[in-house]
Short mmCIF file of N, CA and C in Angstrom, two decimals:
data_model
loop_
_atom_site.label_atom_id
_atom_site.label_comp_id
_atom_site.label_asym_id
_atom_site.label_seq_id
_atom_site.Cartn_x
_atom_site.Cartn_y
_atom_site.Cartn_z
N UNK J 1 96.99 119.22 94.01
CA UNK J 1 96.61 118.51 95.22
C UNK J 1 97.72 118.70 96.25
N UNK J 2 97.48 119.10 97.41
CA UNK J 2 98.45 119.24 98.72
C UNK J 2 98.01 118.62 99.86
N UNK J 3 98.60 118.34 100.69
CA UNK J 3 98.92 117.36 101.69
C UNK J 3 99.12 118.07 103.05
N UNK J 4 97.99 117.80 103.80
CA UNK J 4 98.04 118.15 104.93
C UNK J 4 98.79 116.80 105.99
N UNK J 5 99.90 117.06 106.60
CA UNK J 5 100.20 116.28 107.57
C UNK J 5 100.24 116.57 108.90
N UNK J 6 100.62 115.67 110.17
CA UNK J 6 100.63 115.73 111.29
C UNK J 6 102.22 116.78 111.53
N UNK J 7 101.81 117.81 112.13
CA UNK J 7 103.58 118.26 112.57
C UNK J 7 103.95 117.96 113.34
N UNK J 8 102.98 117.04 114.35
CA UNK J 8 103.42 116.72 115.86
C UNK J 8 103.03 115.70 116.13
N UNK J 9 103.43 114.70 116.86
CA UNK J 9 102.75 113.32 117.27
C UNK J 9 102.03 113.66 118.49
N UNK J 10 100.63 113.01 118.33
CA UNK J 10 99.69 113.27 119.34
C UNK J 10 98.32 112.12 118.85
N UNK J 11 97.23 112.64 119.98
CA UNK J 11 95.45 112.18 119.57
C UNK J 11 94.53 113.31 118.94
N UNK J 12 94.80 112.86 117.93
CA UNK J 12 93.16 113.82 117.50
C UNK J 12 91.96 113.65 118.49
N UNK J 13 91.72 114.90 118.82
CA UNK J 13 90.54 114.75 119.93
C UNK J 13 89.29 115.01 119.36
N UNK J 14 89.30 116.18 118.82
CA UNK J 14 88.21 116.70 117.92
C UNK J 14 88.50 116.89 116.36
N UNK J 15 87.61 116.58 114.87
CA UNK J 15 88.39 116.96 113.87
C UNK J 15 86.93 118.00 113.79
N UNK J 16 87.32 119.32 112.79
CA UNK J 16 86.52 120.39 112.81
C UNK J 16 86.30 119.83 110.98
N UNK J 17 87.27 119.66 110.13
CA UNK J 17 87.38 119.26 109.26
C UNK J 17 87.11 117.52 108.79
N UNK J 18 85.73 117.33 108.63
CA UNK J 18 85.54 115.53 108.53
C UNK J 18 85.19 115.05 107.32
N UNK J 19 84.70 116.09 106.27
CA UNK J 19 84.51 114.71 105.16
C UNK J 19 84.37 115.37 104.03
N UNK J 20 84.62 114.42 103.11
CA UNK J 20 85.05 114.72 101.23
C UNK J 20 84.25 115.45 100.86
N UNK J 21 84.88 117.30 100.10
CA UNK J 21 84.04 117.62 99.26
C UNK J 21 83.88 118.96 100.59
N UNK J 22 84.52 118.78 101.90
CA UNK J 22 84.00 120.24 102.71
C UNK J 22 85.16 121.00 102.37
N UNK J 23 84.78 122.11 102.40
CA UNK J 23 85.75 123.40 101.62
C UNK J 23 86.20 123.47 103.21
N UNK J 24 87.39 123.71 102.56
CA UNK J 24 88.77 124.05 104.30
C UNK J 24 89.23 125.72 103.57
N UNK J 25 89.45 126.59 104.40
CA UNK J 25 90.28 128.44 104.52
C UNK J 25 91.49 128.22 105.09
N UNK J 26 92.52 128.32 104.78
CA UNK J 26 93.91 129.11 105.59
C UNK J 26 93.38 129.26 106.48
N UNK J 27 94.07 129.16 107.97
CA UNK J 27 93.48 129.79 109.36
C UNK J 27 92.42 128.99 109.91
N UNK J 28 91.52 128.07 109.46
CA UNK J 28 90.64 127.92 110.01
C UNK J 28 91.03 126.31 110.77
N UNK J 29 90.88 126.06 112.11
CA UNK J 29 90.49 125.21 112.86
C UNK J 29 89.98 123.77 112.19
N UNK J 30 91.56 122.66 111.93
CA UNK J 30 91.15 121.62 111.28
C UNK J 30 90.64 120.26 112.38
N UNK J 31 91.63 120.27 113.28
CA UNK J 31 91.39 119.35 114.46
C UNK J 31 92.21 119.42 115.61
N UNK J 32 91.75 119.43 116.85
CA UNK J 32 92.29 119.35 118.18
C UNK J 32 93.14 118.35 118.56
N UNK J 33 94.33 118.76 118.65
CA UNK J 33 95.65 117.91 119.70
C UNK J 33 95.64 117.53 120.51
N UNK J 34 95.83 116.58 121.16
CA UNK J 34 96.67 116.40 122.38
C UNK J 34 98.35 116.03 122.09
N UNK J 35 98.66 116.44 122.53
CA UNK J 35 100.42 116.84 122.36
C UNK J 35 101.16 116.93 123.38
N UNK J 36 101.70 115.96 124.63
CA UNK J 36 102.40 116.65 125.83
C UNK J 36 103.59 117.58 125.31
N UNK J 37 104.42 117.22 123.95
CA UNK J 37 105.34 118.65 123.48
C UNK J 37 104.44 119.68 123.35
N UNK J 38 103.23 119.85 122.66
CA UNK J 38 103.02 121.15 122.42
C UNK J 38 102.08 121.78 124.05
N UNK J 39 101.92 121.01 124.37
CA UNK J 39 101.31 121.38 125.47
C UNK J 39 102.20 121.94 126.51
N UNK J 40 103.61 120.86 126.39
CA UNK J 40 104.66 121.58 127.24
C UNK J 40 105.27 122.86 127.02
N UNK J 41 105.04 123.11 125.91
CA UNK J 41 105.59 124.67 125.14
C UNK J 41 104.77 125.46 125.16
N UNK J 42 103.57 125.55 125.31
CA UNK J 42 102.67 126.69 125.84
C UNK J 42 102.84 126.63 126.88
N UNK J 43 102.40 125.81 128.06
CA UNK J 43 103.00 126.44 129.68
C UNK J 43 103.84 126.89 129.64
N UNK J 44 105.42 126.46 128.77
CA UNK J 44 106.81 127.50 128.47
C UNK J 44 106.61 129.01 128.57
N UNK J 45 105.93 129.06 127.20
CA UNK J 45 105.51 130.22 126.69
C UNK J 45 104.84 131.17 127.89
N UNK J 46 104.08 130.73 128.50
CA UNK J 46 103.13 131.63 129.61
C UNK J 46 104.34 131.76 130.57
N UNK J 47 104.58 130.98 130.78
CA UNK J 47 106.01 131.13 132.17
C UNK J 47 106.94 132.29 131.97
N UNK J 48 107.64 132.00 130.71
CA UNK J 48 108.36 133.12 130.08
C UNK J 48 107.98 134.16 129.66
N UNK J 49 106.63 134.41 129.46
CA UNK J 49 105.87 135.79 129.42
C UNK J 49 105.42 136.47 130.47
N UNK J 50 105.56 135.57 131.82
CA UNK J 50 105.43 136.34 132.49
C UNK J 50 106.52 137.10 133.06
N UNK J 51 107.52 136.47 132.95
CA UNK J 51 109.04 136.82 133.30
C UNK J 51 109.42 138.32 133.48
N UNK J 52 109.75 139.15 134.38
CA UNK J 52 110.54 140.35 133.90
C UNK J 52 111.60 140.44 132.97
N UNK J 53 112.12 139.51 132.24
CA UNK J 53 112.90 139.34 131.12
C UNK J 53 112.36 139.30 130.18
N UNK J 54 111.18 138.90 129.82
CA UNK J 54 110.89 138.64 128.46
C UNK J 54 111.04 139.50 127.60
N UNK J 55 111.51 139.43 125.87
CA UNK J 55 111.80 140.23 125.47
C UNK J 55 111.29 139.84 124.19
N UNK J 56 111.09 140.85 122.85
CA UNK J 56 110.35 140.21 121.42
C UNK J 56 111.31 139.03 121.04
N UNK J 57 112.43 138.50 120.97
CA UNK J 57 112.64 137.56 120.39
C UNK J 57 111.94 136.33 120.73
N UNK J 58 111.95 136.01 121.99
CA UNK J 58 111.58 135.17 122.75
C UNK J 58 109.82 134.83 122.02
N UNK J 59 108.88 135.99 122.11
CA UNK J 59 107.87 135.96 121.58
C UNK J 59 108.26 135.83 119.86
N UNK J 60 109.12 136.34 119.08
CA UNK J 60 109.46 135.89 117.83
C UNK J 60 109.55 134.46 117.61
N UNK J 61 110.57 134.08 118.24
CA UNK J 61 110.85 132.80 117.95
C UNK J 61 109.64 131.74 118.26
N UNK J 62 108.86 132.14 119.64
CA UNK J 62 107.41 131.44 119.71
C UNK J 62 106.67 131.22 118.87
N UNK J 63 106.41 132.13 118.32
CA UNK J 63 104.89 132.52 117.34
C UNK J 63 105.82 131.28 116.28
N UNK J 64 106.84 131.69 115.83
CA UNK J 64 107.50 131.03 114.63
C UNK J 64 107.14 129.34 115.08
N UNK J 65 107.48 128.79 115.89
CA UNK J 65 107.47 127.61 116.52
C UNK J 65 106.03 126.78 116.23
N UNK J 66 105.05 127.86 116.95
CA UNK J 66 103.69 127.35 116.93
C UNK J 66 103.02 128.04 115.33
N UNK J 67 103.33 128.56 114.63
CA UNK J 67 103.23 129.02 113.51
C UNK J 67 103.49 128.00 112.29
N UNK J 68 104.57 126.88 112.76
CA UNK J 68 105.52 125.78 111.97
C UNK J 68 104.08 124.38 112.28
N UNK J 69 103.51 124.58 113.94
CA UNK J 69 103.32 123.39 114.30
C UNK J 69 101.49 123.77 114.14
N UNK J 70 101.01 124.59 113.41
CA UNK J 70 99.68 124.85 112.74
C UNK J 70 98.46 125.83 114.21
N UNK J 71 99.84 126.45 115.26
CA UNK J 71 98.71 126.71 116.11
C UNK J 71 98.96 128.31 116.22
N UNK J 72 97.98 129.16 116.49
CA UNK J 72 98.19 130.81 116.02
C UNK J 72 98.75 131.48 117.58
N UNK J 73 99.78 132.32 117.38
CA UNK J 73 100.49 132.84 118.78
C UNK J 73 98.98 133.70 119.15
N UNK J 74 98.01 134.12 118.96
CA UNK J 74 96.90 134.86 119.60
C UNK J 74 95.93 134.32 120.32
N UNK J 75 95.68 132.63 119.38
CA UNK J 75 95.61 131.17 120.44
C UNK J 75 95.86 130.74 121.43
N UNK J 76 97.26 131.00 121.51
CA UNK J 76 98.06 130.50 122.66
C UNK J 76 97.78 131.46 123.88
N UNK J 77 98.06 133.12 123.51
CA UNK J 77 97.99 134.27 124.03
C UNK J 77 96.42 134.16 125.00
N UNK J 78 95.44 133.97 124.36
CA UNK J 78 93.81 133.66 125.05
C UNK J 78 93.94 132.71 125.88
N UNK J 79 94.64 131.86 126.57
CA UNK J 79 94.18 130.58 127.01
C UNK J 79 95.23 131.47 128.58
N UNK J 80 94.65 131.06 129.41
CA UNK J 80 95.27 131.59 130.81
C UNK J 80 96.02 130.60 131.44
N UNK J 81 97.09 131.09 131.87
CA UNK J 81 98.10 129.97 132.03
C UNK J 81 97.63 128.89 132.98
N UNK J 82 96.54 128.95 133.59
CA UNK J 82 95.94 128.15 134.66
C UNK J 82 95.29 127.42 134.17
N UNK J 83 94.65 127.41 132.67
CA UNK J 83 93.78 126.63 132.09
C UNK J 83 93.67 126.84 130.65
N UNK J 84 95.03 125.72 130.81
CA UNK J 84 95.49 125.48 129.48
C UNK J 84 94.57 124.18 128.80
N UNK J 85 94.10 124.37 127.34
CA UNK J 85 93.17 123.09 127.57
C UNK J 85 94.02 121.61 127.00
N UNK J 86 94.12 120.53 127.29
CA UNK J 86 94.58 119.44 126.76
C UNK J 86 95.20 119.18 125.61
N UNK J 87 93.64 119.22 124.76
CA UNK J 87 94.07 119.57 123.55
C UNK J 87 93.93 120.92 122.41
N UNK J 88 94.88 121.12 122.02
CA UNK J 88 94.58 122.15 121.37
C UNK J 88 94.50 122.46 120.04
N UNK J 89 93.74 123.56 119.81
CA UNK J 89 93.27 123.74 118.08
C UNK J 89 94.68 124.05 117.10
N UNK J 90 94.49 122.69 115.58
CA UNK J 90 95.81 123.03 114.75
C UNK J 90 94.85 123.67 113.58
N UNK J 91 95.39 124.94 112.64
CA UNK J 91 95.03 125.50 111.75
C UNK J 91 95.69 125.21 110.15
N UNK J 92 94.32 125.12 109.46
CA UNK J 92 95.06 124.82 108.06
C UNK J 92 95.83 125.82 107.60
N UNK J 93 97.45 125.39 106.97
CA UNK J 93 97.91 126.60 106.37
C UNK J 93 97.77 127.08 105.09
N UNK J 94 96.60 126.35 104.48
CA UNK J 94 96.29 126.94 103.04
C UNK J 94 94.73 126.14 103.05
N UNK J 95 94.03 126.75 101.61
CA UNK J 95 92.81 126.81 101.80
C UNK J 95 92.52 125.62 100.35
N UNK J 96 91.27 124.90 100.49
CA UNK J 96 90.89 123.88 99.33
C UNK J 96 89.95 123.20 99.69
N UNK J 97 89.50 122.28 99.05
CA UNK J 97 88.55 121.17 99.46
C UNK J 97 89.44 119.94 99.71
N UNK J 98 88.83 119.29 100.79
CA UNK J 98 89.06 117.83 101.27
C UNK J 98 88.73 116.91 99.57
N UNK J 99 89.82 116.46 99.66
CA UNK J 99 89.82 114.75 98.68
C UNK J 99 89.45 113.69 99.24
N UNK J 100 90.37 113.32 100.82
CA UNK J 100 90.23 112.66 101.49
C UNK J 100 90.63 112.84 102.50
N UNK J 101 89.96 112.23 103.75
CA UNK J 101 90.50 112.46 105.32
C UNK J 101 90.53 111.48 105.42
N UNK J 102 92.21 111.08 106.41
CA UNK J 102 92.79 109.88 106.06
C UNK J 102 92.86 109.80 107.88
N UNK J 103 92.09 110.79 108.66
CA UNK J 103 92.00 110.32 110.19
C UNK J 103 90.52 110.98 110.75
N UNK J 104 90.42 110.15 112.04
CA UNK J 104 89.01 109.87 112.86
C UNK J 104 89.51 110.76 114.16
N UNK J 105 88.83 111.09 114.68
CA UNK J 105 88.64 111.62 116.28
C UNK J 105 88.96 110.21 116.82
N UNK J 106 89.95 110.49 117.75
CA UNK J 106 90.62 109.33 118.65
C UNK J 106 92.17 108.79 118.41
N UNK J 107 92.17 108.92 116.59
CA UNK J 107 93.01 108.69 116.12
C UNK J 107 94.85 108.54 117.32
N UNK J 108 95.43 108.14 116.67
CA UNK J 108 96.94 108.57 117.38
C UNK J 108 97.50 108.76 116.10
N UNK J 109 98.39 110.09 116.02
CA UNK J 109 98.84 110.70 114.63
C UNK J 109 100.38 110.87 115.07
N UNK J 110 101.28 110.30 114.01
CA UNK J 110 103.12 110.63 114.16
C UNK J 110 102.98 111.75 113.02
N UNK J 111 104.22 112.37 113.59
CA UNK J 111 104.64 113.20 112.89
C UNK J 111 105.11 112.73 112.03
N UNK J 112 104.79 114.34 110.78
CA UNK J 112 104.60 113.30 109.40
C UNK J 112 103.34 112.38 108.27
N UNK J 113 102.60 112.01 109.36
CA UNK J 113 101.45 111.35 109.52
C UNK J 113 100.59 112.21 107.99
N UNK J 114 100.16 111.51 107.08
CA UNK J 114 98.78 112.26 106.42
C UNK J 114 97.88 111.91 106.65
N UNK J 115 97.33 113.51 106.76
CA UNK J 115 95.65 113.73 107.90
C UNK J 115 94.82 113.78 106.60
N UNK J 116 94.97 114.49 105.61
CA UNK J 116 94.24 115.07 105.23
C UNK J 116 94.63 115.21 103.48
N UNK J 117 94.13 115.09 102.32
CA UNK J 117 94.44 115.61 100.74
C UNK J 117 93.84 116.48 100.37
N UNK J 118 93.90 117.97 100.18
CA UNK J 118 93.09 119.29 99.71
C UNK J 118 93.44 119.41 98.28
N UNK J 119 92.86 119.66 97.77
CA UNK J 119 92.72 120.28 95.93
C UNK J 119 92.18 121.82 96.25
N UNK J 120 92.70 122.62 95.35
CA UNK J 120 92.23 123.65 94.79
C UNK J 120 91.32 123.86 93.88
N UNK J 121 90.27 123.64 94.12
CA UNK J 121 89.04 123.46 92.80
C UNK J 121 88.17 124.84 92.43
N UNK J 122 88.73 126.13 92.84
CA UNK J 122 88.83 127.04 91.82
C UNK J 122 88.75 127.39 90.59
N UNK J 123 89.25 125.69 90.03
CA UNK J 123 89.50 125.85 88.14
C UNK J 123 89.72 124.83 87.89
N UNK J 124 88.89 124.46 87.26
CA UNK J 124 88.91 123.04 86.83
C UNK J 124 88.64 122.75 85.08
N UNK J 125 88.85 121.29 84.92
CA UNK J 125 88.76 120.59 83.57
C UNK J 125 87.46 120.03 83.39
N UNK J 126 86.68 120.19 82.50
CA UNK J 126 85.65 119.12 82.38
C UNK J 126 86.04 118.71 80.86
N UNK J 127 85.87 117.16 80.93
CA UNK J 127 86.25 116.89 80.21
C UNK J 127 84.86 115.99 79.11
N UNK J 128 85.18 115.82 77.73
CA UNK J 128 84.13 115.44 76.64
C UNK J 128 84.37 115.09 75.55
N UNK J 129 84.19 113.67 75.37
CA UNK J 129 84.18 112.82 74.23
C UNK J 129 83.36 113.30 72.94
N UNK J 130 84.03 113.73 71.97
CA UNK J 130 83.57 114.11 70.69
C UNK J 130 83.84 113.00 69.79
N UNK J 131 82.90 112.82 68.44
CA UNK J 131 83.42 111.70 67.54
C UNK J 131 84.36 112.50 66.55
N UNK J 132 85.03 112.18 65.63
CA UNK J 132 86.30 112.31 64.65
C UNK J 132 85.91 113.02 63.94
N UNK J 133 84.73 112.92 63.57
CA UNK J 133 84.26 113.84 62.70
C UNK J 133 83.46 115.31 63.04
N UNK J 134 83.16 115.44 64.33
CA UNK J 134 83.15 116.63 64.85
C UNK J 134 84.29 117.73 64.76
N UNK J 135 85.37 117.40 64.84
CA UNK J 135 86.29 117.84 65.44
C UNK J 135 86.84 119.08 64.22
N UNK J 136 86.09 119.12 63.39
CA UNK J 136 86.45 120.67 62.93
C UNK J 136 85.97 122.34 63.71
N UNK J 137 85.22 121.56 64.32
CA UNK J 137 84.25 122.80 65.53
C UNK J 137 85.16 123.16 66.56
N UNK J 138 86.03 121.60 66.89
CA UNK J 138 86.95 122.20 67.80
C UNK J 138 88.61 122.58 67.83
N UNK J 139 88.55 123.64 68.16
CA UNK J 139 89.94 124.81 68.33
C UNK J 139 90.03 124.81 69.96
N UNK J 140 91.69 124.81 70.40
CA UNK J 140 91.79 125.18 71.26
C UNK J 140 91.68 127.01 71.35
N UNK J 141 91.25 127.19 73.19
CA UNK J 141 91.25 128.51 73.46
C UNK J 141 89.48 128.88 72.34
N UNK J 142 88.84 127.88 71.95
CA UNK J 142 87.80 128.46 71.97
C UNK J 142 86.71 128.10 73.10
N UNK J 143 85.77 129.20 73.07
CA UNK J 143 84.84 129.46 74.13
C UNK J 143 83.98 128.45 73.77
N UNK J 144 83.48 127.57 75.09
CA UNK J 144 82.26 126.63 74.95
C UNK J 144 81.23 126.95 76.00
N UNK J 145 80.39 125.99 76.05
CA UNK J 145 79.29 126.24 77.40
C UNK J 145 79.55 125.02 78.11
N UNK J 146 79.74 124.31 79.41
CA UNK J 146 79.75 123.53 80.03
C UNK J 146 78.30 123.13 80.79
N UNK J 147 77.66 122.22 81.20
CA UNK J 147 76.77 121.95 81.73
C UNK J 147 77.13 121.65 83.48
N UNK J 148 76.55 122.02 84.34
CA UNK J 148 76.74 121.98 85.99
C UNK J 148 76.50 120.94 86.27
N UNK J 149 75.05 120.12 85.34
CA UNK J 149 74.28 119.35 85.93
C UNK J 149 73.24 119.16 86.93
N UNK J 150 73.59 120.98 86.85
CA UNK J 150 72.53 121.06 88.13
C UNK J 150 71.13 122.43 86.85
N UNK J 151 71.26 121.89 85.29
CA UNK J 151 70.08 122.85 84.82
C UNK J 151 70.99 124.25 84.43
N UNK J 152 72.08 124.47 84.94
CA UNK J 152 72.85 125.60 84.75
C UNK J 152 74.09 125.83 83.45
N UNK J 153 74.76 126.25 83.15
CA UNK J 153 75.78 126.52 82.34
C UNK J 153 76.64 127.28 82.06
N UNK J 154 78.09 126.84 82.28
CA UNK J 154 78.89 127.72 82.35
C UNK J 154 80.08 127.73 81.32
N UNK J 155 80.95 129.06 81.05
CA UNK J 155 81.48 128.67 80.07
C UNK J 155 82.89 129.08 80.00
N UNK J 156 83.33 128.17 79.20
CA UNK J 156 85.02 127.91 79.44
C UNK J 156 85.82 127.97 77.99
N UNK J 157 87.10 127.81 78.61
CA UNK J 157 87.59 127.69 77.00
C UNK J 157 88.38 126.10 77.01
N UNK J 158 88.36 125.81 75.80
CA UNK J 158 89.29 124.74 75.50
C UNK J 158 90.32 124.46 75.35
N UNK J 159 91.03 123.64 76.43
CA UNK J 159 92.30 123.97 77.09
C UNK J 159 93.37 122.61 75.89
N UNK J 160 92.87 121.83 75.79
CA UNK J 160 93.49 120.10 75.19
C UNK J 160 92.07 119.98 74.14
N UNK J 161 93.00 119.17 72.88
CA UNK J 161 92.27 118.70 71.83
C UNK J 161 93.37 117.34 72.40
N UNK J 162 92.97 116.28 72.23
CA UNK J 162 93.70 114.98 72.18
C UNK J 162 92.87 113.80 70.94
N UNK J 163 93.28 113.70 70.38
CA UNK J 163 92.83 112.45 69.34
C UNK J 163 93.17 111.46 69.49
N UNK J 164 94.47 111.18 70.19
CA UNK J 164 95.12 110.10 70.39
C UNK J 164 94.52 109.46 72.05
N UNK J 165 93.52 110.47 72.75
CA UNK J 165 93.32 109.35 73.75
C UNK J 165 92.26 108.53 74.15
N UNK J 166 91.31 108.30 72.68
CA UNK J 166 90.41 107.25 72.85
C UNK J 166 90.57 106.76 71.29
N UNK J 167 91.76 105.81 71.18
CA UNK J 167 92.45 104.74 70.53
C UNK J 167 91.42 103.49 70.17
N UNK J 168 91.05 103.56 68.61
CA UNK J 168 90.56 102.79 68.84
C UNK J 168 88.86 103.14 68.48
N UNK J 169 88.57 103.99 69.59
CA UNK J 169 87.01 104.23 69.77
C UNK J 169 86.46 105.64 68.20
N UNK J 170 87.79 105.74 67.26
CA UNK J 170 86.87 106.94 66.72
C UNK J 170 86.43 108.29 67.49
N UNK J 171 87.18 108.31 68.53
CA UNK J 171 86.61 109.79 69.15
C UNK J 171 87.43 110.58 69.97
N UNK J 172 87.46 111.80 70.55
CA UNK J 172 88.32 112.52 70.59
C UNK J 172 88.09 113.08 71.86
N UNK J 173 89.46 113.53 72.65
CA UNK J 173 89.08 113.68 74.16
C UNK J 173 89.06 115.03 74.27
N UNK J 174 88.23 116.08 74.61
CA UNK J 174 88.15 117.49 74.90
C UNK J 174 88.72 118.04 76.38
N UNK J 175 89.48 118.41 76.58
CA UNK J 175 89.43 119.28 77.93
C UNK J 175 89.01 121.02 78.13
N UNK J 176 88.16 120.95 78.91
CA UNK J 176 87.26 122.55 78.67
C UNK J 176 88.05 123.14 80.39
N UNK J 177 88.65 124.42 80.41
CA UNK J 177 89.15 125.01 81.21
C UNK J 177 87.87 125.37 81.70
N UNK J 178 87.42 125.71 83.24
CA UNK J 178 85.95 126.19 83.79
C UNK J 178 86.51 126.55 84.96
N UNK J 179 86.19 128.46 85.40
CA UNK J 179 85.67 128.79 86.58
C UNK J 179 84.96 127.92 87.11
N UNK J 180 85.14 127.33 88.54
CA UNK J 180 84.02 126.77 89.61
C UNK J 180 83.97 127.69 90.36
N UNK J 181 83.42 128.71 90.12
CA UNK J 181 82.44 129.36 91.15
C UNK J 181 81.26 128.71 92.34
N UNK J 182 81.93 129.08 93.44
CA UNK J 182 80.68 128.46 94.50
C UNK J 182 81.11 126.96 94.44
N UNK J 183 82.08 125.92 93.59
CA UNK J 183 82.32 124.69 93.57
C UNK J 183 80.89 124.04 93.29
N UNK J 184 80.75 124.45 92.01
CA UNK J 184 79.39 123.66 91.22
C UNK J 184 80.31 122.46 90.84
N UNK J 185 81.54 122.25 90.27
CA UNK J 185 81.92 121.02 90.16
C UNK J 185 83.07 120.53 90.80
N UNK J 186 82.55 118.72 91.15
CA UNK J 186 83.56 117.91 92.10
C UNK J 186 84.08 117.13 90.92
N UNK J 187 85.34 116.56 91.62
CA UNK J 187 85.73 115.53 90.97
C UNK J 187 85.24 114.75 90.53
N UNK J 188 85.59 113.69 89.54
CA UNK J 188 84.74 112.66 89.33
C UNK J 188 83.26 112.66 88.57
N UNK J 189 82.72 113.87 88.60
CA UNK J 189 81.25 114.44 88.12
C UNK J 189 81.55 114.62 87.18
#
């Protein structure tokens, strides 16, 4: 699980990214700023590009800047220095599903601030209560079939045998390693 936060204090104007369970990409457009710093550093940026001085560091050190603060130097580059818009688009820097979104359009966000909880659900556990006496069938690292729940079945290997974590009940906790392809399974399911 990783943690998307605010890099800049501002208003969420627009979120592109709103609710549990939507798959987020690297790069892609989570929610719109308003920022008078970052806003003041792109007019920078255009001023100083237009400069007969400008030179690659200057654009190095930019890109790096707005690169830190989730916004893409080719972003910045499209917008004409005359009409710069208010707020502007921040990009996720890694890719997952939303856990939880912990802000609204309107919001006011400090830096620092958590916007957002992404998981990688690529690979997941499903997990399955066996009784005590099953449990000669199960070996770790052997191959099982998992159910989707959606009529389908997929199959994994067995990652955890635990006996000790239903105390008590006679039964035994399985953890099955599973490709989620396409994210057939969420948390909690």
């Amino acid at each position: 699980v990783r943690t998307v936060t605010a890099r800049l204090a501002g208003r969420v104007d627009r979120l592109y990214a709103k609710y549990e369970g939507q798959q987020v990409h690297a790069g892609q457009w989570l929610y719109d700023l308003y920022s008078e710093e970052l806003s003041a550093e792109v007019r920078k940026f255009h001023l100083l590009s237009r400069a007969e001085y400008t030179n690659e560091s200057l654009t190095k050190n930019a890109a790096s800047k707005f690169e830190q603060w989730g916004l893409a130097l080719e972003v910045v580059k499209s917008f004409d220095s005359a009409s710069i818009p208010e707020a502007l688009p921040i990009m996720a820097s890694f890719s997952g599903v939303i856990l939880s979104a912990n802000v609204r359009e309107g919001d006011y966000v400090t830096e620092g601030s958590t916007l957002f909880r992404l998981a990688d659900l690529s690979k997941v556990w499903a997990e399955a209560e066996f009784y005590e006496n099953e449990a000669g069938e199960l070996s770790r690292f052997r191959t099982v079939e998992v159910s989707d729940n959606g009529g389908g079945w997929v199959a994994g290997k067995i990652a955890q045998v635990d006996a000790g974590a239903a105390t008590g009940s006679h039964k035994i906790l399985v953890r099955v390693a599973v490709k989620n392809t396409n994210n057939r399974f969420k948390p909690g399911l």
